Amino acid sequence: MIPGDKIDDSGRYKAGPGTYFIGRDIFASRLGLLAERNGTLGVIPLSGVYNPRPGDLVIGIVTEVGPSNWMTDINAPYPAPMHSSETPWKIEFGETAEYLRPKDAILCKILFVDENKKVQVTMKEPNLRKLQGGQVIEISPAKVARVIGKNGSMSALIKKYTDCWMFVGQNGRIWVNGDLPMIQATIDTIRLIEAEAHKSGLTERVEAFLKERAGAPKVPTTPRMEAEVQ
Amino acid sequence: MGQHVVLSQITKDYIVTLADSGKRLDGRPFDAYRNIRIKVGHIQKAEGSAEVWLGNTRVLAGVKVQPGTPYPDQPTSGTLSTAAEMNPLAAPDYEAGPPRPEGIELARVVDRGVRESGVIKFDQLGIKDAEGKISKVWMVFLDLHILDYDGNLFDACSLAALGAVLSAKLPNTRYKIEGKTEDEPLPLSEPPISTTTVKIGKSLFSDPSLDEDLCLDARLTVACDQEGNIRAMQKGGYGSLSVDEVKSIINLSRTNGARIRQLLKQAVASGEARTQE
Amino acid sequence: MELINKKGVRMDGRKPDQMRDVRIEAGVLHRADGSAYLEWGGNKVLAAVYGPREAIPRHSQDATKAVVKCRYNMAAFSVDDRKRPGPDRRSQEISKVISEAFENVILTEEFPRAQIDVNIEILEAEAGTRCAGLTAAAVALADAGIPMTGLISACAAGKAGGHVILDLGKAEDNYGEADLPVAINHQTGEVVLLQMDGDLSQKEFDQALEYAIRGCKEVHELQKAALMKRYASHNGGGEA
């Protein structure tokens, strides 16, 4: 679908994300693939920036420290502040910098998005934390769903072979930690998925690639995090 | 697509950890360049042009040559002016408007690479009138357009600049120059080639990628000529280099520069050249 | 100078209603959120889109919608006589009319307080750069995933040597009688950019406009093909 393409004129469907309507005609507003779900037609985008939704788990990078909050970059159109009360820590006024500094990466959750698209994030939940070690990479947010796979099948496959910690943020940032060669194998696998995101037979190719790069499946040593499967 | 202008501390630490184990972020050897592609002469309106790809970094250089009035202190010599624009196409944090210090440094380093290195024989750029007197000279304008920034602009820009200059013609016919019936190449000599190495932690990396550029401690650009002599240097970044590091960077420059020189020659001769993929 | 001969053949061999060759490629730059390269006759154009992202400076923000900031720029070496780098009055005017054309189709209300940057770089110019630039930018915007009511495309028509013609070449632009650049939103068929200078009778204008719209349609097919080619491997989701 290309912006302006007419998707339907039957009047039987509702216009979903990535579409708009004039009268009973539904048109695509974004470049992407047509999908129908429960009587709603939508366009699954193939590109574009991350659009935050409440409840999304994302990786933020701290850009500024204020006396009672931080500003984070969540790879979205808008920077996302986080108040010091939205953390697992008890923080006195003015002591924010002792906990998080600029360039620190955090695992956080979109707390809310208001009608003006003002965003706030929180770390006040189990598993949300400051990330340490490993590597953070970025992929197109439109391809996040492919890296996670159906019910987390793709990320589970990667972990089976590399035994790495892996957290895939909805905003396209991915944190990987584990043995150094396995981190690299994981990152290379993610790049392969990104390059071939919408081709068929992806799972088979990914598994073949993992066998070549990471060898046999590993006995898991890393705990599975609830946050991983979305 | 990854436009992380904000690079996390994790990534810098990871680059250092990897380096300690003898590896590099994109799998290259420490002294290796990314794939280089040089395409010469496809902007027909320019008297000379070259487009250079260094991995995903992409720079277009164009040369315009026009007759003009010489400077009073050098009444028979041609002139050069160089501009490098950090074009807002090239990166999310580049803005239109007056150049920032980074852009000015880049333009000046590229300008010196062409001006001070003697690539262009400026004393042969006088234009003789019917009486054989020189009242006008050729003015060379070198404009660099950074189109895609994925690390190591210094080398991409100087290589594109050289490609454009080496392929440029004096537009004798367009300006109806007395006694000339066809366009001629610029009077040139063999250029030095610039190469850049950065230091991150304790390691040295040739041809820094974007992530390496964004977290470098120190950067050293060295230009060596065909004889292996050192012809220009520029150090950048807040970190320092030991004397031994400086010397090994110069050696890297000689070997990498020699390879790039061959590629440039090939591109100027045949219109396009690229390293093996 | 004879811009068009008695047989109706133009200087470059084209018929009156024939366009120059146009070639479009989507997704050519690595850093940009969306990009396109376009060759249109002797024009070479690169377009890059960044955003939506928070508008800076703050006072430029609109609480109800995104602002579209278009920058049309000509490379110094893109023309016969070197152009001084930086914005001049001409390029600022073109930037403005192109920005307004895109504001019309981008669903800006989806991104309050944001800006969308549309950078158009003319690498080589040979008549019709604003149409070429706009056409490339529309592809870059779609490639960037920006929501729009439709793709827009542009083409000029005009008059030279007494004939109404489509897509003016260099000499026709310099020495012809009229130039009429037009941009169309294909979903509605409405005009989103229109300029004209020269001298046209009502009848000539009607024909020129018809030519221009036909040219826009031709270009639109090429825009779609470029986007399809870029995402050709995306065959409907595979196993997801």
XYZ file of C-alpha atoms in Angstrom:
747
model
C 0.000 0.000 0.000
C 1.128 3.489 -0.827
C -0.363 6.679 0.687
C -3.537 7.517 -1.200
C -4.280 3.963 -2.387
C -7.977 3.127 -2.042
C -8.296 0.066 0.184
C -12.030 -0.459 0.278
C -15.268 1.157 -0.824
C -17.729 -1.477 0.358
C -18.524 0.280 3.611
C -18.213 -3.060 5.444
C -14.953 -2.283 7.251
C -13.782 0.193 9.832
C -10.711 2.334 9.118
C -7.822 1.297 11.380
C -4.225 2.476 11.915
C -2.376 3.703 8.829
C -5.620 4.566 7.033
C -8.174 7.351 6.744
C -11.642 7.523 5.282
C -13.756 9.823 3.189
C -17.419 8.835 3.278
C -17.357 5.036 2.979
C -14.052 4.889 1.110
C -10.969 3.834 3.065
C -7.513 4.937 1.895
C -3.971 4.056 2.963
C -2.109 6.889 4.667
C 1.170 5.037 5.041
C 3.514 2.845 3.086
C 2.942 -0.693 4.277
C 1.094 -3.964 4.136
C -2.663 -4.273 4.275
C -4.093 -6.231 7.190
C -7.646 -6.995 8.273
C -8.576 -7.798 11.842
C -12.079 -8.101 13.281
C -13.640 -5.970 10.588
C -11.002 -3.250 10.765
C -8.625 -2.526 7.888
C -5.200 -1.226 8.735
C -1.809 -0.720 7.140
C 1.176 -2.292 8.903
C 3.965 0.211 8.309
C 7.244 -0.890 6.721
C 9.151 2.156 7.972
C 8.786 5.144 10.207
C 9.678 6.459 13.618
C 8.597 4.868 16.893
C 5.188 6.051 18.075
C 4.994 5.556 21.862
C 1.961 3.816 23.375
C 1.274 3.450 27.108
C 2.607 0.160 28.409
C 5.318 -0.242 25.751
C 8.624 -1.474 27.103
C 11.478 0.551 25.634
C 15.162 1.302 26.077
C 15.809 4.934 26.919
C 19.092 6.802 26.995
C 19.426 9.538 29.589
C 20.196 12.911 27.979
C 19.733 15.380 30.849
C 19.594 15.273 34.612
C 17.322 17.633 36.548
C 16.985 17.989 40.325
C 13.921 15.747 40.464
C 13.764 14.130 37.033
C 15.698 12.963 33.992
C 15.139 13.538 30.327
C 15.491 10.433 28.194
C 15.716 9.773 24.492
C 13.402 6.918 23.582
C 13.981 7.093 19.816
C 10.541 8.715 19.422
C 9.576 12.115 18.030
C 9.481 13.485 21.561
C 11.895 13.260 24.505
C 10.464 11.454 27.520
C 10.927 12.759 31.073
C 11.037 10.397 34.035
C 10.278 11.680 37.525
C 12.525 10.546 40.368
C 9.496 8.952 42.064
C 9.097 6.665 39.022
C 12.136 4.603 39.971
C 12.826 1.675 42.269
C 14.978 4.007 44.415
C 14.239 6.513 47.181
C 15.806 9.666 45.828
C 16.219 12.956 47.684
C 15.727 16.202 45.771
C 18.930 17.023 43.900
C 20.409 13.524 44.165
C 19.165 12.263 40.804
C 22.652 12.298 39.262
C 23.836 9.728 41.794
C 21.460 7.208 40.228
C 21.420 7.916 36.509
C 23.718 10.051 34.411
C 23.679 11.192 30.790
C 24.437 8.322 28.367
C 23.121 5.700 30.790
C 20.749 3.249 29.133
C 17.615 2.209 30.991
C 14.924 -0.364 30.546
C 11.681 1.517 31.078
C 7.993 1.552 30.314
C 5.816 4.202 28.713
C 3.740 5.477 31.649
C 1.363 7.638 29.650
C 0.978 9.599 26.460
C -1.393 12.554 26.566
C -3.361 14.111 23.726
C -0.489 16.485 23.001
C 1.788 13.448 22.693
C 3.592 14.357 25.887
C 5.234 11.172 27.088
C 6.421 10.014 30.514
C 8.342 6.871 31.307
C 8.703 4.824 34.464
C 11.136 2.296 35.935
C 8.902 1.449 38.872
C 8.198 -2.161 38.003
C 10.043 -5.431 38.475
C 12.764 -6.008 35.830
C 12.904 -2.355 34.811
C 16.367 -1.099 35.555
C 19.568 0.560 34.490
C 21.312 -1.557 31.854
C 24.912 -2.526 32.445
C 27.349 -4.327 30.192
C 26.654 -5.826 26.800
C 25.697 -3.723 23.798
C 22.726 -1.653 22.693
C 21.896 -1.557 18.989
C 19.134 0.104 17.010
C 16.884 -1.294 14.327
C 13.910 0.174 12.488
C 10.963 0.193 14.935
C 8.834 -1.227 12.104
C 10.883 -4.437 12.314
C 10.714 -5.008 16.066
C 7.823 -7.439 15.728
C 9.937 -9.643 13.429
C 12.845 -9.814 15.867
C 10.467 -10.828 18.660
C 8.503 -13.218 16.437
C 5.120 -14.751 17.079
C 4.722 -15.092 20.863
C 8.434 -14.417 21.211
C 9.437 -17.359 19.005
C 12.204 -15.545 17.124
C 13.930 -14.083 20.160
C 13.593 -17.462 21.894
C 15.299 -19.096 18.907
C 18.204 -16.659 19.108
C 18.571 -17.227 22.839
C 18.500 -20.980 22.361
C 21.660 -20.785 20.275
C 23.519 -17.904 21.903
C 22.414 -18.106 25.535
C 22.480 -14.292 25.603
C 20.310 -11.942 27.554
C 18.325 -10.052 25.023
C 15.806 -7.323 25.502
C 13.932 -5.991 22.482
C 12.428 -2.560 23.130
C 9.362 -1.549 21.141
C 11.287 1.574 20.160
C 13.788 -0.396 18.074
C 16.609 -0.465 20.645
C 17.858 -3.896 21.579
C 20.115 -4.727 24.497
C 22.222 -7.885 24.296
C 24.525 -9.299 26.948
C 26.384 -12.554 27.386
C 29.660 -14.083 26.179
C 31.437 -11.683 23.866
C 31.417 -13.890 20.710
C 27.768 -14.740 21.364
C 26.822 -11.070 21.695
C 28.310 -10.556 18.244
C 26.493 -13.605 16.874
C 23.223 -12.271 18.318
C 23.746 -8.824 16.843
C 24.608 -10.264 13.430
C 21.467 -12.410 13.573
C 19.337 -9.360 14.412
C 20.886 -7.517 11.453
C 19.971 -10.458 9.222
C 16.370 -10.362 10.457
C 16.277 -6.610 9.885
C 17.550 -6.969 6.314
C 15.159 -9.777 5.417
C 12.320 -8.851 7.764
C 9.456 -9.382 5.385
C 10.714 -12.288 3.296
C 9.182 -15.697 3.755
C 11.144 -18.572 5.259
C 12.887 -16.206 7.658
C 12.879 -18.550 10.643
C 14.687 -21.289 8.695
C 17.326 -18.889 7.464
C 17.832 -17.451 10.926
C 18.271 -20.915 12.411
C 20.787 -21.886 9.718
C 22.680 -18.651 10.341
C 22.711 -19.224 14.086
C 24.045 -22.773 13.645
C 26.867 -21.407 11.566
C 27.672 -18.478 13.831
C 26.879 -19.805 17.285
C 27.208 -23.581 16.950
C 24.904 -25.984 18.770
C 22.079 -24.833 21.055
C 23.285 -23.941 24.542
C 22.128 -25.100 27.914
C 20.423 -21.968 29.168
C 22.204 -20.154 31.962
C 20.526 -16.802 31.615
C 17.172 -16.379 33.318
C 14.235 -15.479 31.148
C 12.819 -12.089 31.927
C 9.133 -11.466 31.916
C 9.781 -8.317 29.938
C 11.302 -10.203 27.048
C 8.159 -11.721 25.632
C 5.577 -9.234 24.547
C 18.620 3.865 9.651
C 19.952 3.891 13.206
C 20.353 7.563 13.932
C 21.654 7.383 17.457
C 23.062 10.826 17.883
C 22.824 9.894 21.554
C 25.295 7.075 21.915
C 24.991 5.168 25.164
C 27.957 4.657 27.458
C 27.287 0.938 27.004
C 28.277 1.159 23.334
C 31.536 2.924 24.080
C 32.385 0.393 26.791
C 31.490 -2.391 24.383
C 33.809 -1.033 21.686
C 36.649 -1.007 24.244
C 35.834 -4.518 25.551
C 35.683 -5.882 22.021
C 38.961 -4.195 21.129
C 40.650 -5.789 24.142
C 39.643 -9.149 22.716
C 41.087 -8.165 19.335
C 37.775 -7.416 17.595
C 36.005 -4.482 16.087
C 32.320 -3.532 16.058
C 31.781 -4.289 12.372
C 34.235 -7.193 12.264
C 36.964 -5.322 10.356
C 40.648 -5.635 11.191
C 41.803 -2.549 13.137
C 43.846 -1.219 10.232
C 41.276 -1.916 7.492
C 39.087 0.483 5.569
C 35.459 -0.145 4.751
C 34.574 -0.640 1.088
C 35.552 2.377 -0.962
C 33.839 3.436 -4.167
C 34.896 6.441 -6.235
C 32.810 7.698 -9.133
C 34.246 10.501 -11.207
C 32.700 13.064 -13.536
C 28.965 12.399 -13.438
C 27.955 16.010 -12.699
C 28.221 17.415 -16.195
C 27.619 21.036 -15.192
C 30.718 20.917 -12.982
C 34.199 21.223 -14.516
C 35.160 18.292 -12.302
C 33.256 16.080 -9.893
C 33.668 12.980 -7.779
C 31.405 11.027 -5.489
C 32.943 8.878 -2.796
C 31.389 6.131 -0.712
C 33.273 4.987 2.376
C 31.010 2.238 3.685
C 27.740 4.128 3.995
C 29.390 7.533 4.223
C 28.799 9.421 0.997
C 30.299 12.703 -0.200
C 29.940 14.548 -3.493
C 32.597 17.069 -4.511
C 32.253 19.431 -7.428
C 34.724 21.847 -8.983
C 33.739 24.990 -10.836
C 36.471 26.881 -12.697
C 35.898 30.482 -13.759
C 38.121 33.366 -14.922
C 38.578 36.088 -12.327
C 40.801 38.864 -11.083
C 43.961 37.671 -9.280
C 45.008 38.715 -5.780
C 47.296 41.789 -5.951
C 50.154 39.990 -4.172
C 50.095 37.084 -6.656
C 49.021 38.708 -9.919
C 49.683 35.666 -12.114
C 48.523 32.824 -9.855
C 45.172 31.102 -9.819
C 43.074 30.827 -6.674
C 41.245 28.133 -4.747
C 38.280 28.397 -2.431
C 36.862 25.414 -0.600
C 33.527 25.014 1.139
C 32.264 21.918 2.915
C 28.666 21.787 3.934
C 27.455 19.492 6.703
C 24.337 19.077 4.651
C 21.128 18.459 6.626
C 20.493 15.462 4.341
C 23.439 13.677 5.849
C 22.596 13.313 9.527
C 19.718 14.110 11.888
C 21.775 16.624 13.841
C 23.111 18.594 10.878
C 21.354 21.885 10.378
C 21.298 24.402 7.611
C 22.902 27.708 8.448
C 26.324 29.043 9.323
C 28.933 26.287 9.553
C 29.794 24.979 12.986
C 33.411 24.662 14.157
C 33.445 20.980 13.095
C 32.450 21.961 9.577
C 35.010 24.734 9.420
C 37.792 22.432 10.627
C 36.799 19.862 8.015
C 36.722 22.420 5.183
C 40.089 23.854 6.199
C 41.759 20.454 6.416
C 40.417 19.508 2.986
C 41.407 22.913 1.603
C 44.983 22.536 2.869
C 45.096 19.036 1.383
C 44.555 20.583 -2.031
C 46.180 24.023 -1.609
C 49.338 23.460 0.428
C 50.073 20.053 -1.035
C 50.739 21.635 -4.415
C 48.341 19.317 -6.259
C 47.185 22.254 -8.359
C 50.002 24.227 -9.972
C 48.516 27.626 -9.250
C 51.385 29.473 -10.965
C 50.241 27.920 -14.254
C 46.693 29.208 -13.926
C 47.228 32.648 -15.429
C 45.144 33.448 -18.508
C 47.073 35.194 -21.296
C 45.295 37.794 -23.396
C 46.051 38.554 -27.084
C 49.243 40.441 -26.102
C 50.407 37.559 -23.884
C 49.756 39.557 -20.727
C 48.076 38.008 -17.675
C 45.245 40.141 -16.295
C 42.878 37.306 -15.463
C 43.499 33.972 -13.738
C 41.528 30.763 -13.280
C 39.632 30.641 -10.010
C 38.930 27.135 -8.735
C 35.881 26.646 -6.505
C 35.717 23.339 -4.666
C 32.391 22.541 -3.021
C 31.844 19.436 -0.910
C 28.397 18.091 -0.196
C 28.199 15.558 2.579
C 25.194 13.448 1.649
C 25.288 10.616 4.177
C 27.369 10.661 7.360
C 28.341 7.251 8.675
C 31.770 8.100 10.056
C 35.164 9.383 8.847
C 34.235 12.503 6.926
C 37.848 13.655 6.743
C 38.944 10.857 4.443
C 35.739 10.763 2.403
C 35.905 14.519 1.835
C 39.585 14.707 0.951
C 39.270 11.769 -1.423
C 36.219 13.288 -3.122
C 38.020 16.639 -3.338
C 41.016 15.023 -5.014
C 38.811 13.074 -7.412
C 37.033 16.264 -8.452
C 40.244 18.267 -8.844
C 42.117 15.524 -10.714
C 39.259 15.164 -13.191
C 38.608 18.891 -13.653
C 39.036 20.691 -16.964
C 39.850 24.334 -17.655
C 36.767 25.560 -19.560
C 38.702 27.325 -22.331
C 35.951 26.987 -24.916
C 33.128 28.185 -22.704
C 35.002 31.384 -21.848
C 36.518 31.744 -25.358
C 40.089 31.943 -24.071
C 42.508 33.552 -26.512
C 44.507 30.986 -28.478
C 42.722 27.945 -27.015
C 40.477 25.722 -29.048
C 39.782 23.043 -26.496
C 39.431 22.471 -22.768
C 42.537 21.262 -20.947
C 43.154 19.412 -17.685
C 44.186 21.465 -14.675
C 47.992 21.617 -14.305
C 48.554 19.041 -11.562
C 51.130 17.142 -9.593
C 50.861 13.899 -7.645
C 48.685 14.430 -4.528
C 49.271 13.270 -0.964
C 46.522 10.966 0.344
C 44.893 11.614 3.712
C 43.975 8.810 6.046
C 42.402 8.977 9.481
C 42.918 6.833 12.557
C 41.124 7.204 15.875
C 42.023 6.126 19.368
C 39.373 4.680 21.656
C 40.556 3.410 25.017
C 43.981 1.967 24.241
C 43.271 0.869 20.670
C 43.776 2.485 17.278
C 41.146 2.122 14.543
C 41.608 3.103 10.884
C 38.672 4.619 9.019
C 36.335 5.073 12.009
C 32.685 4.077 11.608
C 29.959 6.346 12.964
C 29.890 4.737 16.418
C 33.681 4.926 16.595
C 33.583 8.572 15.501
C 30.986 9.386 18.138
C 33.027 8.004 21.032
C 36.611 8.609 19.912
C 39.142 9.882 22.427
C 41.567 11.193 19.823
C 41.752 11.367 16.062
C 44.756 11.853 13.799
C 44.575 12.540 10.088
C 47.865 12.115 8.222
C 48.546 12.860 4.552
C 51.483 11.076 2.926
C 52.767 11.592 -0.601
C 53.877 9.029 -3.140
C 57.416 9.025 -1.707
C 56.032 8.276 1.754
C 56.848 11.728 3.077
C 54.445 13.307 5.537
C 52.680 16.315 4.040
C 49.905 17.281 6.467
C 48.504 16.304 9.854
C 45.542 17.214 11.988
C 44.849 15.939 15.474
C 41.373 16.150 16.962
C 39.488 14.982 20.029
C 40.018 15.623 23.741
C 42.248 12.624 24.306
C 46.006 12.408 23.776
C 48.312 10.194 21.742
C 51.662 8.802 22.787
C 54.626 9.452 20.507
C 54.653 5.759 19.604
C 50.979 5.922 18.690
C 51.623 8.918 16.451
C 54.374 6.963 14.682
C 52.279 3.878 14.169
C 49.433 6.013 12.815
C 51.860 7.504 10.288
C 52.848 3.998 9.204
C 49.195 3.038 8.840
C 48.720 6.106 6.695
C 51.534 5.083 4.339
C 50.138 1.619 3.690
C 46.457 2.544 3.523
C 47.265 5.704 1.555
C 49.142 3.714 -1.086
C 46.121 1.487 -1.656
C 43.726 4.421 -1.831
C 46.071 6.176 -4.291
C 45.827 3.246 -6.675
C 42.048 3.272 -6.433
C 41.901 7.026 -7.063
C 44.130 6.676 -10.132
C 41.935 3.921 -11.444
C 38.789 6.005 -10.893
C 40.190 9.082 -12.621
C 41.325 6.968 -15.565
C 38.157 4.916 -15.994
C 35.374 6.918 -14.321
C 34.788 4.530 -11.473
C 36.674 2.271 -9.096
C 35.833 0.297 -5.999
C 37.554 -2.012 -3.567
C 36.678 -5.698 -3.737
C 33.568 -6.507 -1.757
C 16.515 30.128 -32.080
C 13.868 27.705 -33.253
C 12.545 25.996 -30.144
C 10.134 23.802 -32.064
C 10.112 23.123 -35.805
C 7.270 23.077 -38.285
C 6.765 19.367 -37.785
C 6.232 19.968 -34.086
C 9.595 18.491 -33.073
C 11.412 20.161 -30.179
C 15.150 20.928 -29.979
C 15.885 17.755 -28.047
C 13.743 15.687 -30.419
C 10.684 15.441 -28.204
C 7.063 15.827 -29.313
C 5.095 18.716 -27.722
C 3.398 16.482 -25.162
C 6.394 14.281 -24.416
C 8.278 14.274 -21.132
C 11.992 13.885 -20.596
C 13.169 10.566 -19.168
C 12.546 10.262 -15.437
C 14.211 7.736 -13.144
C 13.444 7.419 -9.432
C 15.052 5.300 -6.743
C 13.702 5.128 -3.170
C 15.733 4.578 -0.018
C 19.203 5.579 -1.198
C 20.603 7.126 1.993
C 21.602 5.274 5.162
C 21.053 7.869 7.897
C 17.896 9.603 6.690
C 14.492 8.296 7.848
C 13.440 8.309 4.201
C 15.190 9.236 0.963
C 14.987 9.231 -2.798
C 17.216 9.945 -5.789
C 15.721 11.227 -8.997
C 17.031 11.981 -12.464
C 14.740 13.996 -14.705
C 16.369 14.799 -18.013
C 19.625 16.482 -16.940
C 18.362 17.155 -13.400
C 19.863 15.134 -10.572
C 18.097 15.458 -7.245
C 18.495 13.875 -3.825
C 15.779 14.173 -1.160
C 16.045 13.176 2.496
C 13.400 13.252 5.212
C 13.988 13.378 8.956
C 11.247 13.129 11.531
C 8.702 13.629 12.829
C 10.763 14.865 15.771
C 10.311 17.545 18.402
C 10.270 20.957 16.734
C 13.132 23.247 17.677
C 13.288 26.070 18.578
C 10.365 25.636 20.959
C 8.517 28.713 19.720
C 8.232 27.098 16.286
C 6.087 24.309 17.764
C 2.403 24.082 16.990
C 0.430 22.409 19.788
C -2.070 21.009 17.293
C 0.088 19.668 14.467
C 3.536 19.037 13.037
C 5.234 21.739 11.007
C 6.742 20.802 7.661
C 10.138 22.383 7.095
C 11.250 22.046 3.533
C 14.700 23.117 2.415
C 15.362 23.339 -1.305
C 19.036 23.873 -1.998
C 21.137 23.999 -5.136
C 24.691 22.712 -5.074
C 27.208 25.366 -6.057
C 28.317 23.249 -9.014
C 24.814 22.319 -10.190
C 24.623 25.150 -12.733
C 26.827 26.619 -15.470
C 27.851 29.705 -13.475
C 28.745 28.714 -9.950
C 25.971 29.460 -7.492
C 26.973 30.952 -4.167
C 26.278 28.363 -1.444
C 23.423 28.964 0.953
C 19.834 30.114 0.687
C 18.946 32.922 -1.672
C 15.539 34.491 -2.244
C 14.685 32.092 -5.050
C 15.424 28.940 -3.083
C 13.582 30.287 -0.033
C 10.501 30.925 -2.139
C 10.635 27.452 -3.642
C 11.121 25.931 -0.178
C 8.008 27.757 0.985
C 5.686 26.699 -1.829
C 6.891 23.089 -1.619
C 6.427 23.060 2.196
C 2.871 24.268 1.726
C 2.158 21.621 -0.898
C 3.268 18.902 1.537
C 1.411 20.422 4.522
C -1.695 19.816 2.444
C -1.229 16.055 2.284
C 0.742 15.122 5.420
C -1.495 14.123 8.341
C 0.281 16.680 10.517
C -2.286 16.514 13.319
C -0.938 13.055 14.215
C 2.255 14.682 15.490
C 1.588 17.818 17.554
C 4.663 19.891 18.495
C 6.805 18.019 15.994
C 8.594 18.998 12.811
C 9.167 17.036 9.643
C 12.269 18.031 7.737
C 12.245 17.642 3.993
C 15.640 18.325 2.452
C 15.890 18.658 -1.304
C 19.347 18.891 -2.798
C 19.706 19.807 -6.453
C 22.990 18.193 -7.484
C 22.628 19.136 -11.139
C 20.075 21.507 -12.610
C 18.552 21.630 -16.064
C 15.115 23.298 -15.960
C 12.249 22.086 -13.798
C 14.165 21.564 -10.547
C 11.237 22.488 -8.306
C 9.037 19.829 -9.911
C 11.865 17.293 -9.785
C 12.610 18.209 -6.155
C 9.002 17.971 -5.036
C 8.542 14.631 -6.801
C 11.661 13.173 -5.156
C 10.657 14.541 -1.746
C 7.220 12.895 -1.951
C 8.898 9.513 -2.452
C 11.273 10.219 0.448
C 8.313 11.100 2.703
C 6.515 7.857 1.860
C 9.772 5.945 2.390
C 10.062 7.603 5.826
C 6.633 6.227 6.758
C 5.091 9.691 7.080
C 1.272 9.433 6.969
C -0.215 11.327 4.027
C -3.582 11.482 2.288
C -1.763 10.781 -0.966
C 1.496 10.976 -2.855
C 1.931 14.247 -4.652
C 3.867 14.725 -7.863
C 4.763 17.692 -9.999
C 5.366 18.508 -13.630
C 5.572 21.701 -15.636
C 3.984 22.624 -18.921
C 4.306 25.852 -20.823
C 4.655 27.467 -24.186
C 7.653 27.755 -26.460
C 7.980 28.653 -30.129
C 4.228 29.273 -30.242
C 3.328 25.749 -29.113
C 1.951 24.515 -25.831
C 4.447 21.937 -24.568
C 4.920 19.518 -21.685
C 7.982 19.533 -19.373
C 10.139 22.457 -20.516
C 13.792 21.791 -21.267
C 16.626 24.237 -20.620
C 16.302 26.368 -23.755
C 12.511 26.282 -23.639
C 12.633 27.490 -20.065
C 15.074 30.294 -20.898
C 13.625 31.474 -24.187
C 10.043 30.160 -24.211
C 6.896 32.180 -23.698
C 5.429 30.606 -20.566
C 6.181 28.207 -17.713
C 3.503 26.547 -15.587
C 4.728 24.228 -12.810
C 1.900 22.237 -11.221
C 1.687 19.678 -8.411
C -1.277 17.371 -7.888
C -2.558 15.252 -5.042
C -3.493 12.102 -6.897
C -5.989 10.870 -4.362
C -8.184 13.962 -4.790
C -6.995 15.219 -8.162
C -6.558 18.652 -6.611
C -3.815 21.183 -7.262
C -1.360 21.717 -4.382
C 1.275 23.812 -6.152
C 0.749 26.204 -9.009
C 2.965 28.929 -10.371
C 3.068 30.563 -13.738
C 4.981 33.207 -15.548
C 4.876 34.314 -19.161
C 1.893 34.830 -21.413
C -0.877 32.320 -22.120
C -4.354 32.749 -23.589
C -7.179 31.038 -21.701
C -7.217 28.314 -24.347
C -3.460 27.790 -24.130
C -3.628 27.731 -20.340
C -6.333 25.082 -20.415
C -4.218 22.904 -22.666
C -1.026 23.514 -20.692
C -2.781 22.605 -17.440
C -4.108 19.432 -19.030
C -0.595 18.566 -20.206
C 0.880 19.290 -16.768
C -1.692 17.116 -15.010
C -1.030 14.323 -17.479
C 2.707 14.716 -16.757
C 2.030 14.551 -13.008
C 0.185 11.272 -13.538
C 3.040 9.814 -15.535
C 5.483 10.793 -12.785
C 3.151 9.390 -10.133
C 3.348 5.937 -11.724
C 7.155 6.127 -11.545
C 6.995 7.196 -7.878
C 4.812 4.215 -7.042
C 7.077 1.855 -8.984
C 10.146 3.137 -7.104
C 8.469 2.524 -3.732
C 7.236 -0.909 -4.797
C 10.727 -1.832 -5.931
C 12.268 -0.782 -2.627
C 9.830 -2.903 -0.664
C 9.376 -5.620 -3.284
C 10.655 -8.368 -1.016
C 7.950 -7.579 1.514
C 5.483 -10.078 0.255
C 2.686 -9.766 2.736
C 4.169 -10.734 6.033
C 5.520 -14.231 5.367
C 5.072 -16.315 8.455
C 4.086 -13.607 10.935
